[in-house]
Amino acid sequence: MVGHYGALALYVLFALFPLYWLLKISVTPNSLLYTEGITMWPSVTTWENYRFVLLQSDFPAFFKNSVIVSLGTAAIVTVLAAATGYAFSRFQFTGKTLVMFVLLLTQMFPLVMLIAPIFRLMVPLGLTDNLTGLIVVYVAFNTPFAAFLMQSFFDGIPRELEEAAMIDGCTRLTALRRVILPLTLPGMGATLGFVFTAAWSELLFALMLINSTDAMTFPVGLLTFVSKFSVDFGQMMAAGVLALVPACLFFAFIQRYLIQGLTAGAVKG
Amino acid sequence: MAAVSIDRVHKSYGSVGVLHGVSLEIDDGEFVVLVGPSGCGKSTLLRMIAGLEAINAGDIRIGDRVVNNVAPKDRDIAMVFQNYALYPHMSVSSNMGFSMELRRFAKSMIDSAVGRAAATLGLGELLQRRPRELSGGQRQRVAMGRAIVRQPQVFLFDEPLSNLDAKLRVQMRTEIKALHQELKTTAVYVTHDQVEAMTMADRIVVMHGGIMQQVGPPLEVYDRPANKFVAGFIGSPAMNFFDGVVAANGAGRYVAMGGDVRLPIPDNSRAEVGRRVTYGVRPESIRIDADDAGSVPASVEVIEPTGLSTLVYSKVADALVCTFTMERPDLERGQPIRLAPDLARVHVFDADSGERL
Ligand SMILES: Nc1ncnc2c1ncn2[C@@H]1O[C@H](COP(=O)(O)OP(=O)(O)O)[C@@H](O)[C@H]1O
Ligand SMILES: [Mg+2]
């Protein structure tokens, strides 16, 4: 027991330490950053970095862009993935194996390889340097994995539940809405959260497709804190801490859907 | 309530045939049990009646309507699944009332129908629980309740008792039969358990390899099995089989086995001299230590007393024979005995086709 907890505590410490460091530097006055040496906590703390980031930088705009892109992506992907996953789980159709194989294939290439062709495609479509383009790309790249994730959630729901509903008086669609959907909510929540975080922290495409400050998401924006001659660590860390807030809020919100065992009791126990 | 008519129905999955031309007329109010080993196509047939599987060829009628292309919800049937398939996110009463709710019955009517069904099944206390808060037996009852609430034309059961422990299974068996006698709704019941089939059915349908082997009242199927498969499948302990060739002497025909054992055949049998046959006789149709003309020598191998009765296993030539007796014979291993099959209850099957002769 003690061993287990010890090992877990050590792991948690290891995983969370960078976050702690982020927090620490974000409240350290610039003047102390290099003069105090390495300390666990600065002798004086300040909110100056936060004040600057929130009131004097473009960070609020980046933040808003990120929220729009991530929420949009997560919502669209979850709906698409749920539909795809349901079809994969419940129907036999010609070409199913091929479709699944192609979806899997898209996951196999390093994104860097695809950047140039995608850029070439997006320019004539007018999808560069705006949030819509970014959402389109994120949806395309997140849907396959999310679809397989959703399929596994649908696979976990016994087919007989739908069949019972269809005998009770549902069409396939009403059965989906009244019986399957309520039981897949945890799965949808997990997918939503997963895609949201992936989109929230994506840098590569955002960097390549976005030029103007107006359309920058926060990971790109964060780089603007690195100027040609210096890195403003304090402000950067403050922005980083603020960027963590939505992800935390989001997981707090969906975690009640993640609670396992909702389908327990459907079938024999 | 309605009759169900199954007319030359075929089913295959890809190139694999599962049902090969099944025809069956089920009367209004009848309790029919489909029985057969696992994989013989019972569930497939039941699910085709329910509308959960497409019909490749042939017709299924419920009442006088061909339902081949009718959606499950419009067939006016109810089904109890092996795993119960209760809706986990709904209370017991919502589970039971779901079909009426979908058909837009008034709340008060649903409540009274659910209340009646719950009272019949002893579920009154549990109406507000979720399925996961119930025991296996209670879930089974809720599944039954969900089926009877709406008073459908036909009940379909797919191995509804096989997830229960042995004692509960016997109890629910009786309850389902009693329920059917009260409701008199046509029922099609699938099981692989021949005891369930024998005890519950008005008529048994024995299936094997996607083909109906025999249809009839339980005792008729038991007493006059149409072929060797049915003979071996129905009845526990199972029928004894011996392979041999039909021969005759002054006293009549008999089946000659190895070791010069001669098994007498009844006079009305169609087995002619020289034919290779399988000779079948049930354990309870053999008398031990008889000195009859037709008795054969055997030696005792194993004795299994159950209290109520005794099973005696003995060797006849090379074959192991099971004998059932209500007595408590005083026998020991290796003891020589004589066994006399009851001629009126001997079955002779063709060795190749397995058909009754
Ligand atoms: N969806 C399916 N796809 C392919 N084969 C199937 C499918 N469903 C059932 N089968 C096959 O059909 C045969 C009959 O199955 P089933 O009706 O479930 O048997 P039973 O209920 O008598 O045990 C089995 O051999 C099974 O493997
Ligand atoms: Mg089955």
XYZ file of C-alpha atoms and ligand atoms in Angstrom:
654
model
C 0.000 0.000 0.000
C 2.630 2.502 1.114
C 4.742 1.479 -1.867
C 1.857 2.092 -4.282
C 1.072 5.491 -2.858
C 4.747 6.391 -2.734
C 5.229 5.520 -6.381
C 2.068 7.366 -7.371
C 3.073 10.440 -5.374
C 6.459 10.419 -7.022
C 4.878 10.185 -10.446
C 2.417 13.011 -9.731
C 5.259 15.165 -8.438
C 7.273 14.466 -11.547
C 4.369 15.213 -13.879
C 3.199 18.347 -12.124
C 6.544 19.939 -11.388
C 6.800 21.813 -14.709
C 3.338 23.226 -14.049
C 4.472 24.387 -10.671
C 7.488 26.038 -12.250
C 5.218 27.749 -14.768
C 3.138 29.151 -11.946
C 6.162 30.190 -9.953
C 7.829 32.123 -12.733
C 4.555 33.774 -13.720
C 4.389 35.467 -10.315
C 8.090 36.287 -10.069
C 8.960 39.972 -10.703
C 11.206 40.346 -13.731
C 13.895 41.976 -11.638
C 14.234 38.867 -9.448
C 14.106 36.315 -12.250
C 17.852 36.114 -12.781
C 19.134 37.668 -9.577
C 17.662 35.300 -7.003
C 19.111 32.148 -8.490
C 17.070 28.959 -8.334
C 14.563 29.101 -5.502
C 11.359 27.196 -4.941
C 9.388 30.397 -4.413
C 10.405 34.046 -5.029
C 10.879 36.379 -2.055
C 8.419 38.851 -3.604
C 5.456 37.891 -5.806
C 3.675 40.076 -8.335
C 0.564 40.051 -10.522
C 2.266 42.434 -12.948
C 2.802 39.750 -15.614
C -0.874 38.801 -15.523
C -1.940 42.438 -15.631
C 0.216 43.013 -18.675
C -0.938 39.871 -20.483
C -4.606 40.563 -19.870
C -4.687 44.319 -20.386
C -1.797 45.347 -22.588
C -1.080 42.406 -24.862
C -3.077 40.746 -27.648
C -3.468 37.701 -25.493
C -7.244 38.115 -24.881
C -7.770 38.094 -28.649
C -5.619 34.967 -29.067
C -7.534 33.387 -26.274
C -10.895 34.153 -27.873
C -9.677 32.758 -31.218
C -8.502 29.575 -29.538
C -11.828 29.133 -27.785
C -13.718 29.565 -31.072
C -11.458 27.183 -32.982
C -11.270 24.517 -30.271
C -14.960 24.514 -29.396
C -15.944 24.581 -33.061
C -13.593 21.750 -33.903
C -14.606 19.673 -30.900
C -18.319 20.073 -31.609
C -18.079 19.287 -35.323
C -15.689 16.371 -34.829
C -17.818 14.825 -32.087
C -20.951 14.908 -34.233
C -19.123 13.500 -37.271
C -17.292 10.894 -35.219
C -20.474 9.790 -33.465
C -22.229 9.256 -36.789
C -19.225 7.456 -38.286
C -18.599 5.365 -35.188
C -22.251 4.333 -35.040
C -22.188 3.202 -38.663
C -18.953 1.274 -38.101
C -20.336 -0.358 -35.002
C -23.799 -1.294 -36.222
C -23.880 -1.705 -39.983
C -22.277 -4.022 -42.499
C -21.847 -2.300 -45.844
C -19.685 -2.827 -48.903
C -16.427 -0.924 -48.675
C -16.559 -0.714 -44.889
C -13.144 -2.298 -44.461
C -11.715 -0.009 -47.124
C -13.152 3.117 -45.489
C -11.770 2.061 -42.135
C -8.403 1.331 -43.662
C -8.228 4.727 -45.357
C -9.179 6.453 -42.110
C -6.408 4.596 -40.368
C -4.007 5.491 -43.150
C -4.558 9.221 -42.597
C -3.243 8.764 -39.095
C 0.031 7.284 -40.253
C 1.790 10.216 -41.919
C 3.762 12.821 -39.986
C 1.856 16.088 -40.227
C 4.965 17.944 -41.393
C 4.790 16.056 -44.679
C 1.293 17.341 -45.336
C 1.825 20.977 -44.561
C 2.887 22.115 -48.002
C 0.104 20.396 -49.968
C -2.480 21.561 -47.491
C -1.255 25.108 -47.729
C -1.470 24.902 -51.523
C -5.047 23.664 -51.257
C -6.129 26.240 -48.741
C -4.835 29.360 -50.490
C -7.144 29.250 -53.542
C -10.047 28.348 -51.274
C -9.424 31.471 -49.229
C -9.027 29.407 -46.100
C -5.668 30.719 -44.987
C -5.282 33.358 -42.330
C -8.728 32.804 -40.857
C -10.286 30.653 -38.176
C -12.588 28.762 -40.551
C -9.605 27.310 -42.381
C -8.066 26.225 -39.142
C -11.297 24.530 -38.048
C -11.536 22.730 -41.393
C -8.013 21.345 -41.048
C -8.460 20.355 -37.406
C -11.747 18.606 -38.158
C -10.123 16.685 -40.980
C -7.238 15.520 -38.837
C -9.137 14.718 -35.658
C -12.194 12.961 -37.061
C -10.620 9.554 -37.889
C -9.243 8.875 -34.449
C -12.377 10.259 -32.812
C -14.509 8.023 -35.029
C -12.665 4.913 -33.850
C -12.974 6.132 -30.289
C -16.729 6.572 -30.677
C -17.011 3.201 -32.387
C -15.538 1.541 -29.327
C -18.117 3.284 -27.148
C -20.962 2.126 -29.396
C -19.495 -1.385 -29.454
C -19.775 -1.363 -25.665
C -23.547 -0.916 -25.858
C -25.312 -4.218 -26.448
C -27.091 -4.387 -29.774
C -30.093 -5.903 -28.023
C -30.855 -2.570 -26.358
C -31.582 -1.014 -29.732
C -33.439 -4.078 -30.860
C -35.586 -4.024 -27.743
C -36.327 -0.354 -28.377
C -37.218 -1.039 -31.991
C -39.627 -3.768 -30.918
C -41.035 -1.474 -28.235
C -41.960 1.063 -30.898
C -38.885 3.038 -31.919
C -37.560 3.571 -35.403
C -33.803 3.168 -35.669
C -33.463 6.924 -35.243
C -35.699 7.161 -32.193
C -33.879 4.199 -30.690
C -30.655 6.069 -31.286
C -31.997 9.220 -29.650
C -33.916 7.689 -26.748
C -31.692 4.744 -25.811
C -28.258 4.812 -27.425
C -27.480 8.511 -27.168
C -28.084 8.811 -23.415
C -25.770 5.829 -22.923
C -23.058 7.253 -25.179
C -22.923 10.635 -23.438
C -19.804 9.649 -21.467
C -18.151 8.617 -24.704
C -19.191 11.834 -26.438
C -17.874 13.799 -23.461
C -14.547 12.037 -23.639
C -14.303 12.599 -27.392
C -15.253 16.248 -27.019
C -12.623 16.756 -24.329
C -9.974 14.908 -26.247
C -10.489 16.878 -29.466
C -10.826 20.156 -27.575
C -7.438 19.743 -25.934
C -5.835 18.600 -29.166
C -7.114 21.684 -31.016
C -6.338 23.965 -28.079
C -2.657 23.132 -28.088
C -2.078 22.680 -31.830
C 0.803 24.797 -33.079
C 2.041 23.537 -36.424
C -0.938 24.262 -38.656
C -1.869 27.377 -36.717
C 1.615 28.733 -37.287
C 1.552 27.958 -40.972
C -1.979 28.971 -41.902
C -2.284 32.121 -39.791
C -0.353 35.333 -40.388
C -2.299 38.230 -38.999
C -2.470 38.891 -35.294
C -6.287 39.065 -35.542
C -6.610 35.387 -36.323
C -3.825 33.974 -34.145
C -4.634 31.244 -31.675
C -2.896 31.316 -28.351
C -0.062 28.795 -29.051
C 1.021 31.007 -31.965
C 0.423 34.096 -29.897
C 2.618 32.731 -27.173
C 5.503 32.806 -29.594
C 5.048 36.570 -30.007
C 6.307 36.876 -26.465
C 9.600 35.745 -27.874
C 10.928 38.875 -29.497
C 14.019 39.095 -31.595
C 16.255 40.100 -28.734
C 14.739 38.645 -25.607
C 12.262 36.212 -24.188
C 9.893 37.660 -21.650
C 9.564 34.611 -19.491
C 7.313 36.142 -16.880
C 4.686 37.239 -19.364
C 4.962 34.034 -21.316
C 4.409 31.947 -18.211
C 1.474 34.089 -17.137
C -0.098 33.570 -20.553
C 0.601 29.860 -20.230
C -1.143 29.642 -16.880
C -4.139 31.486 -18.279
C -4.210 29.126 -21.253
C -4.507 26.176 -18.908
C -7.694 27.528 -17.360
C -10.155 26.567 -20.122
C -8.747 23.051 -20.440
C -9.177 22.587 -16.697
C -12.670 24.063 -16.727
C -13.585 21.863 -19.649
C -12.497 18.687 -17.929
C -14.223 19.703 -14.724
C -17.381 20.143 -16.783
C -17.240 16.827 -18.656
C -15.817 14.676 -15.919
C -19.271 13.833 -14.620
C -19.982 12.322 -18.035
C -16.804 10.323 -17.832
C -17.921 8.427 -14.786
C -17.888 4.832 -15.798
C -20.506 2.199 -15.316
C -23.536 3.980 -16.715
C -24.265 1.033 -18.967
C -23.789 -1.496 -16.189
C -27.055 -3.255 -15.496
C -28.227 -3.233 -19.095
C -27.400 -6.859 -19.428
C -26.872 -9.675 -17.004
C -24.945 -8.826 -13.888
C -53.389 -12.524 -30.174
C -52.601 -13.978 -33.534
C -51.419 -17.051 -35.374
C -47.934 -17.037 -36.860
C -47.211 -18.700 -40.145
C -43.715 -19.409 -41.401
C -43.621 -20.468 -45.024
C -40.477 -21.924 -46.627
C -38.180 -19.398 -45.019
C -34.507 -19.301 -46.000
C -31.670 -17.361 -44.445
C -28.000 -17.168 -45.235
C -25.173 -14.905 -44.207
C -23.090 -14.445 -47.312
C -22.490 -17.918 -48.652
C -23.240 -19.620 -45.335
C -26.769 -21.024 -45.208
C -28.312 -20.810 -41.735
C -31.965 -21.746 -42.354
C -32.873 -24.071 -45.194
C -36.583 -23.772 -45.928
C -38.369 -23.709 -42.598
C -42.167 -23.993 -42.566
C -44.264 -23.887 -39.425
C -47.843 -22.990 -38.527
C -48.268 -21.657 -35.003
C -51.854 -21.459 -33.778
C -53.367 -18.514 -32.034
C -52.604 -18.838 -28.318
C -50.167 -21.702 -28.736
C -46.895 -21.982 -26.807
C -44.299 -23.276 -29.259
C -40.735 -24.026 -28.223
C -37.889 -24.035 -30.739
C -35.209 -26.316 -29.380
C -31.880 -27.467 -30.747
C -28.164 -27.329 -30.140
C -26.295 -24.033 -30.206
C -25.853 -22.633 -33.704
C -28.785 -24.486 -35.291
C -30.565 -21.279 -36.266
C -33.212 -20.940 -33.535
C -32.376 -17.342 -32.680
C -32.143 -16.438 -36.335
C -35.649 -17.752 -36.954
C -37.007 -15.932 -33.895
C -35.313 -12.700 -34.909
C -36.833 -13.015 -38.360
C -40.277 -13.253 -36.763
C -39.374 -10.137 -34.772
C -38.178 -8.293 -37.857
C -34.612 -7.957 -36.611
C -33.213 -10.043 -39.469
C -34.109 -9.767 -43.140
C -35.801 -12.768 -44.764
C -33.885 -14.068 -47.801
C -36.738 -16.150 -49.187
C -40.176 -17.271 -48.050
C -42.900 -15.513 -46.071
C -43.691 -14.884 -42.438
C -47.261 -13.986 -41.497
C -48.545 -12.668 -38.196
C -52.316 -12.926 -38.139
C -53.175 -12.728 -41.829
C -50.609 -10.088 -42.688
C -47.323 -10.896 -44.436
C -44.754 -9.078 -42.306
C -41.590 -9.627 -44.367
C -41.184 -5.900 -44.872
C -42.913 -4.626 -41.753
C -40.708 -2.818 -39.212
C -40.351 -4.530 -35.815
C -42.320 -1.778 -34.104
C -45.312 -2.355 -36.379
C -45.487 -6.117 -35.865
C -47.203 -5.839 -32.494
C -44.881 -8.285 -30.795
C -42.818 -8.289 -27.620
C -39.496 -9.982 -27.103
C -37.538 -11.098 -24.057
C -33.804 -11.299 -24.704
C -31.299 -13.638 -23.118
C -29.417 -10.685 -21.619
C -32.754 -8.916 -20.839
C -31.672 -5.714 -22.643
C -33.202 -3.428 -20.027
C -32.625 0.276 -20.624
C -29.973 1.116 -18.011
C -30.805 4.818 -17.859
C -34.476 4.261 -17.105
C -36.264 3.147 -13.959
C -38.059 -0.183 -13.859
C -41.409 1.502 -14.423
C -40.084 3.541 -17.375
C -38.604 0.381 -18.831
C -41.956 -1.337 -18.582
C -43.950 1.656 -19.792
C -41.608 2.597 -22.645
C -43.555 0.849 -25.395
C -46.832 2.477 -24.317
C -45.135 5.842 -23.953
C -43.855 5.580 -27.527
C -47.381 4.811 -28.645
C -48.582 7.946 -26.875
C -50.873 6.330 -24.348
C -52.115 8.610 -21.583
C -49.904 8.694 -18.507
C -52.688 7.288 -16.349
C -53.195 4.312 -18.654
C -49.471 3.571 -18.710
C -49.283 3.763 -14.937
C -52.157 1.369 -14.445
C -50.844 -1.095 -17.033
C -47.371 -1.009 -15.475
C -48.914 -1.369 -12.023
C -50.908 -4.432 -13.099
C -47.907 -6.108 -14.721
C -45.727 -5.283 -11.714
C -48.303 -6.819 -9.380
C -48.490 -9.975 -11.500
C -44.714 -10.356 -11.412
C -44.157 -9.191 -7.824
C -42.207 -6.109 -8.869
C -44.303 -3.557 -6.967
C -41.518 -2.514 -4.611
C -38.924 -2.093 -7.331
C -40.630 0.274 -9.759
C -38.380 3.243 -9.038
C -35.097 1.296 -9.134
C -32.624 1.282 -11.976
C -31.800 -2.058 -13.648
C -28.293 -2.073 -12.151
C -29.817 -2.078 -8.687
C -31.620 -5.368 -9.337
C -30.601 -9.001 -8.988
C -30.483 -11.277 -12.033
C -33.861 -12.798 -11.221
C -35.451 -9.385 -10.737
C -34.066 -8.167 -14.061
C -35.537 -11.218 -15.706
C -38.926 -10.337 -14.246
C -38.669 -6.747 -15.422
C -37.904 -8.019 -18.924
C -41.031 -10.188 -18.685
C -42.979 -7.225 -17.388
C -41.864 -5.057 -20.263
C -43.156 -7.729 -22.628
C -46.599 -8.184 -21.079
C -47.455 -4.534 -20.375
C -48.534 -3.784 -23.914
C -50.546 -6.978 -24.501
C -48.906 -7.781 -27.849
C -50.114 -10.280 -30.450
C -47.107 -12.553 -29.986
C -44.452 -13.088 -27.321
C -40.971 -14.009 -28.458
C -38.473 -15.431 -25.974
C -34.805 -16.031 -26.767
C -33.314 -18.227 -24.048
C -34.758 -15.956 -21.339
C -33.766 -18.219 -18.457
C -30.254 -19.254 -19.364
C -28.599 -16.517 -17.280
C -30.367 -17.608 -14.091
C -29.117 -20.119 -11.569
C -30.625 -23.591 -11.711
C -33.176 -23.138 -8.942
C -34.489 -19.805 -10.195
C -34.641 -21.233 -13.699
C -37.010 -23.990 -12.614
C -39.148 -21.487 -10.726
C -39.376 -19.017 -13.626
C -40.150 -21.868 -15.996
C -43.268 -22.623 -14.007
C -44.160 -18.955 -13.721
C -43.853 -18.312 -17.445
C -46.021 -21.300 -18.196
C -48.624 -20.148 -15.657
C -48.491 -16.643 -17.112
C -49.120 -18.025 -20.577
C -52.064 -20.060 -19.382
C -53.519 -16.874 -17.913
C -52.788 -14.499 -20.823
C -53.216 -17.057 -23.644
C -50.986 -14.993 -25.942
C -49.242 -16.827 -28.763
C -45.660 -17.479 -27.687
C -42.541 -18.625 -29.504
C -39.842 -19.666 -27.082
C -36.253 -20.501 -28.013
C -34.072 -22.682 -25.824
C -31.232 -25.159 -26.128
C -32.446 -26.889 -22.964
C -34.605 -29.864 -23.874
C -36.049 -30.080 -20.346
C -37.349 -26.507 -20.703
C -38.780 -27.452 -24.083
C -40.503 -30.586 -22.760
C -41.982 -28.907 -19.699
C -43.208 -25.648 -21.231
C -44.289 -26.380 -24.769
C -47.677 -27.087 -26.288
C -45.628 -28.121 -29.279
C -41.902 -28.649 -29.668
C -39.966 -27.807 -32.819
C -36.645 -29.631 -32.866
C -34.081 -27.937 -35.086
C -30.665 -29.045 -36.268
C -28.386 -27.505 -38.858
C -30.988 -25.002 -40.017
C -33.590 -27.695 -40.710
C -36.675 -28.575 -38.690
C -36.281 -32.172 -37.617
C -39.647 -32.761 -35.986
C -42.676 -30.820 -34.813
C -45.146 -32.149 -32.286
C -46.419 -32.259 -28.710
C -43.603 -32.957 -26.248
C -44.619 -36.497 -25.386
C -45.183 -37.445 -29.002
C -41.691 -36.206 -29.887
C -40.353 -38.114 -26.897
C -42.189 -41.343 -27.672
C -41.858 -41.344 -31.460
C -38.727 -39.381 -32.427
C -38.651 -38.893 -36.196
C -34.940 -39.540 -36.492
C -31.830 -40.412 -34.574
C -30.944 -36.772 -33.937
C -34.255 -36.023 -32.231
C -34.080 -39.290 -30.312
C -30.652 -38.416 -28.954
C -31.374 -34.749 -28.290
C -34.680 -35.065 -26.437
C -34.587 -36.912 -23.124
C -32.201 -36.899 -20.202
C -30.432 -39.232 -19.511
C -30.105 -39.673 -23.267
C -31.305 -42.613 -25.301
C -28.905 -45.575 -25.738
C -27.850 -46.320 -29.314
C -26.420 -49.532 -30.754
C -25.200 -50.046 -34.307
C -25.889 -53.340 -36.030
C -27.494 -55.191 -38.907
C -31.058 -56.499 -39.021
C -31.323 -60.303 -39.091
C -34.114 -62.788 -38.405
C -34.726 -66.213 -36.916
C -37.821 -68.229 -36.082
C -38.795 -65.914 -33.228
C -38.651 -62.746 -35.337
C -36.271 -59.979 -36.388
C -33.420 -58.730 -34.279
C -30.398 -56.428 -34.573
C -27.140 -58.361 -34.528
C -24.334 -56.537 -32.750
C -20.755 -57.644 -32.343
C -20.154 -60.305 -29.660
C -23.221 -62.263 -30.800
C -25.577 -59.907 -28.969
C -29.108 -59.971 -30.392
C -31.422 -57.011 -29.739
C -35.085 -57.819 -30.463
C -37.083 -55.554 -32.808
C -40.846 -54.999 -32.551
C -42.926 -56.679 -35.267
C -44.358 -53.414 -36.582
C -40.954 -51.959 -37.438
C -40.169 -51.280 -41.128
C -36.550 -52.438 -40.760
C -36.000 -55.248 -43.240
C -33.410 -58.010 -42.919
C -29.914 -57.031 -44.043
C -30.287 -53.275 -43.416
C -27.673 -51.473 -41.319
C -29.484 -49.713 -38.494
C -29.086 -47.849 -35.243
C -31.080 -49.387 -32.444
C -32.328 -46.939 -29.813
C -33.830 -47.559 -26.417
C -34.308 -45.096 -23.567
C -32.764 -45.820 -20.144
C -36.184 -46.165 -18.513
C -37.315 -48.670 -21.157
C -34.743 -51.290 -20.143
C -35.419 -53.707 -17.325
C -32.516 -55.081 -15.307
C -32.073 -58.773 -14.562
C -34.969 -59.990 -16.563
C -34.958 -63.530 -17.814
C -37.108 -62.692 -20.825
C -36.496 -64.312 -24.134
C -35.136 -61.052 -25.580
C -32.731 -60.177 -22.791
C -29.031 -59.613 -23.418
C -26.024 -60.181 -21.147
C -24.239 -57.178 -19.633
C -21.776 -56.360 -16.874
C -22.215 -53.520 -14.379
C -19.784 -50.597 -14.701
C -21.058 -47.657 -12.611
C -24.025 -47.153 -10.288
C -25.357 -43.619 -9.732
C -28.053 -43.332 -7.053
C -29.907 -39.994 -6.932
C -32.165 -40.928 -4.051
C -35.276 -40.683 -6.186
C -33.930 -43.174 -8.700
C -30.834 -45.050 -9.785
C -28.817 -44.917 -12.991
C -26.961 -48.114 -13.801
C -24.274 -48.016 -16.472
C -23.270 -51.403 -17.856
C -21.382 -52.845 -20.807
C -23.202 -54.754 -23.550
C -20.576 -56.107 -25.909
C -18.460 -52.939 -26.296
C -21.267 -50.444 -25.807
C -21.963 -48.564 -22.582
C -25.657 -48.709 -21.718
C -27.521 -46.489 -19.295
C -30.462 -47.942 -17.408
C -32.880 -45.920 -15.282
C -34.837 -47.490 -12.478
C -36.963 -46.162 -9.622
C -35.749 -49.074 -7.516
C -32.499 -49.344 -5.595
C -30.955 -52.463 -7.116
C -28.344 -54.302 -5.100
C -25.549 -54.394 -7.677
C -21.803 -54.013 -7.702
C -19.181 -53.258 -10.308
C -18.369 -56.153 -12.621
C -21.484 -58.098 -11.688
C -23.067 -59.906 -14.670
C -26.706 -58.946 -15.316
C -29.271 -59.362 -18.058
C -31.005 -56.393 -19.678
C -34.384 -56.580 -21.368
C -35.470 -53.692 -23.653
C -39.208 -52.964 -23.589
C -40.145 -54.008 -27.132
C -42.982 -51.481 -27.324
C -40.484 -48.687 -26.686
C -37.678 -49.661 -29.010
C -36.724 -47.304 -31.872
C -34.950 -48.406 -35.013
C -33.260 -45.830 -37.264
C -31.591 -46.236 -40.614
C -27.834 -46.172 -40.014
C -27.170 -43.818 -42.938
C -30.092 -41.399 -43.064
C -30.948 -41.620 -39.346
C -34.662 -41.797 -40.288
C -37.039 -43.778 -38.117
C -37.919 -47.170 -39.599
N -24.821 -11.846 -38.131
C -24.356 -13.045 -38.475
N -23.400 -13.166 -39.418
C -22.932 -14.374 -39.794
N -23.334 -15.531 -39.263
C -24.285 -15.492 -38.313
C -24.841 -14.251 -37.854
N -25.762 -14.536 -36.910
C -25.771 -15.863 -36.772
N -24.890 -16.459 -37.610
C -24.653 -17.899 -37.750
O -25.888 -18.515 -37.959
C -25.968 -19.748 -37.271
C -27.211 -19.787 -36.424
O -27.099 -18.829 -35.406
P -28.222 -18.687 -34.296
O -29.545 -18.535 -34.944
O -27.808 -17.589 -33.389
O -28.124 -20.076 -33.553
P -28.818 -20.544 -32.206
O -29.632 -19.427 -31.660
O -29.632 -21.730 -32.590
O -27.697 -20.937 -31.288
C -24.691 -19.870 -36.471
O -23.852 -20.769 -37.131
C -24.102 -18.498 -36.489
O -22.703 -18.560 -36.511
Mg -29.386 -18.303 -29.874
